[in-house]
Amino acid sequence: MTKNTIFTKDFFEMEKENIEKPINVNKTEVKGWIKWAFWALRIYIVVMLMLIGMSFLHIK
């Protein structure tokens, strides 16, 4: 066995142990300017998709 094979076996054994024990992750509430930034990004994406759609349909 090579050194890499031994390392790979150890890695997969550690991963198997980690998969069996899920970690709890709590969501956090988005507040303040970050919330507004996400809304601005959504609006920007919608406007850009509309412009792309209009260009494909040749609407002026």
Backbone as a ProteinNet text record, in pm:
[ID]
protein_1_A
[PRIMARY]
MTKNTIFTKDFFEMEKENIEKPINVNKTEVKGWIKWAFWALRIYIVVMLMLIGMSFLHIK
[TERTIARY]
83.2	0	87.5	41.9	117.8	66.5	142.7	103.9	-29.2	-51.8	-176.3	-296.4	-279.7	-390	-429.6	-333	-362	-432.9	-383.3	-445.4	-589.8	-614.6	-749.4	-842.6	-795.9	-879.4	-915.3	-815.8	-841.1	-939.3	-923.5	-1010.5	-1154.8	-1176	-1311.9	-1373.3	-1293.3	-1345.1	-1388.4	-1309.5	-1346.7	-1473.6	-1484.1	-1602.3	-1726.3	-1712.6	-1825	-1873.9	-1781.9	-1820.2	-1890.8	-1843	-1903.8	-2041.4	-2063	-2193	-2297	-2257.9	-2352.2	-2395.3	-2317.5	-2349.4	-2378.7	-2505.1	-2535.3	-2516.3	-2478.1	-2457.5	-2581.2	-2632.5	-2746.5	-2699.3	-2764.5	-2732.4	-2859.2	-2852.1	-2968.2	-2964.4	-3083.8	-3093.1	-3092.3	-3043.3	-3046.4	-3133	-3192.2	-3278.3	-3191.5	-3220	-3146.8	-3209.6	-3127.3	-3178.7	-3107.3	-3168.1	-3104.7	-3071.9	-2954.9	-2917.2	-2894.7	-2862.4	-2841.4	-2972.9	-3081.8	-3213.7	-3247.6	-3219.6	-3246.6	-3155	-3033	-2939.6	-2988.3	-3039.7	-3092.6	-3214.4	-3303	-3420.2	-3377.2	-3278.2	-3227.9	-3167.7	-3098.4	-3040	-3148.4	-3253.7	-3365.3	-3429.2	-3452.9	-3514.1	-3422.2	-3293.2	-3195.3	-3199	-3204.2	-3206.8	-3333.4	-3447.7	-3573.6	-3566.9	-3516.5	-3505.6	-3411.9	-3298.9	-3205.3	-3266.7	-3341.4	-3407.8	-3513	-3583.5	-3682.2	-3613.4	-3501.6	-3428.7	-3375.8	-3327.1	-3278.6	-3394.1	-3508.5	-3626.9	-3672.7	-3672.8	-3713.6	-3617.1	-3488.6	-3391.4	-3406.7	-3441.6	-3464	-3589.3	-3689.8	-3815	-3813	-3702.5	-3686	-3791.7	-3819.8	-3915.6	-3837.5	-3887.2	-3818.6	-3893.2
-118.5	0	124.6	221.3	345.6	439.2	544.4	642.7	707.8	734.8	797.5	707	577.4	484.1	482.6	481.7	481.7	611.6	723.9	852.3	854.7	800.6	799.3	715.4	600.3	515.9	589	652.2	727.3	840.6	909.6	1021.6	973.9	866.2	817.5	763.9	706.7	662.2	781.8	888.9	1010.5	1071.3	1073.6	1129.3	1046.4	915.3	829.4	861	884.3	921.1	1055.6	1151.3	1283.8	1282	1197.3	1188.6	1133.6	1042.5	982.3	1079.6	1184.7	1280.9	1417.2	1444.6	1572.5	1689.7	1802	1922.6	2010.6	2061.4	2151.8	2290.7	2346.2	2480.2	2563.2	2672.9	2759.3	2871.9	2905.5	3018.7	3146.4	3250.8	3380.8	3473.7	3570	3664.5	3771.6	3799	3902.6	4036	4130.2	4257.9	4374.6	4490.8	4616.1	4630.5	4688.9	4722	4597.7	4486.5	4362.8	4317.1	4331.4	4294.6	4380	4511.1	4600.8	4568.9	4530.6	4496.1	4372.6	4274.5	4155.6	4188.8	4276.8	4317	4393.3	4482.4	4556.9	4461	4359.4	4261.2	4182.6	4146.3	4075	4160.3	4288.4	4379.3	4396.7	4410.1	4423.9	4301.4	4183.8	4060	4054.9	4090.8	4089.2	4187.3	4307.7	4407.6	4358	4299.7	4249.2	4135.3	4046.8	3938.1	3992.9	4098.4	4161.4	4223	4290	4349.8	4243.2	4133.7	4024	3965.8	3945.7	3893.9	3987.9	4117.4	4214.8	4216.2	4199.1	4199.1	4075.2	3962.3	3842.2	3853.5	3925.3	3942	4066.8	4141.8	4264.2	4367.8	4387.5	4487.7	4614.1	4728.3	4855.1	4934.5
0	0	0	-73.6	-76	32.8	53.3	154.5	118.4	-10.8	-54.1	-31.2	-50.8	-29.2	117.7	206	349.5	387.3	335.3	364.6	314.7	194.9	138	223.5	269.7	355.1	484.4	547	669.6	644.8	533.4	500.2	486.5	412.7	392.1	520.8	608.2	738	822	820.4	893.7	834.1	702.6	638.1	672.1	678	712	853.5	944.8	1081.4	1083.5	1004.6	1001.2	938.5	840.3	774.2	871	955.1	1048.5	1158.2	1182.1	1287	1222.8	1188.4	1124.3	1220.5	1164	1242.6	1227.3	1337.8	1331.9	1291.7	1190.9	1144.3	1153.5	1224.3	1240.2	1138	1084.9	993.7	1075	1014.4	1079.4	995.9	1060	989.7	924.6	796.4	724.6	761.3	806.7	854.4	787.6	803.1	765.8	619.4	593.2	456.2	371.4	434.8	359.1	296.9	372	320	197.4	206.2	93.5	-24.5	4	-103.5	-179.7	-107.8	-174.2	-258.9	-209.4	-287.5	-411.6	-397.9	-513.7	-616.6	-569.9	-660.2	-733.7	-663.6	-728	-835.8	-804	-902	-1022.4	-997.7	-1105.3	-1197	-1138.8	-1218.3	-1303.4	-1245.7	-1321	-1437.5	-1413.4	-1520.2	-1630.7	-1593	-1693.3	-1775.1	-1709.2	-1782.2	-1877.8	-1835.7	-1924.4	-2046	-2023.9	-2136.3	-2231.8	-2178.6	-2264.2	-2343.8	-2277.5	-2347.4	-2456.7	-2428.3	-2529.3	-2647.2	-2619.5	-2730.6	-2818.1	-2758.4	-2839.4	-2923.5	-2872	-2946.3	-3034	-3032.1	-3112.7	-3081	-2954.4	-2911.3	-2878.1	-2927.5	-2899.7	-2794.7
[MASK]
++++++++++++++++++++++++++++++++++++++++++++++++++++++++++++

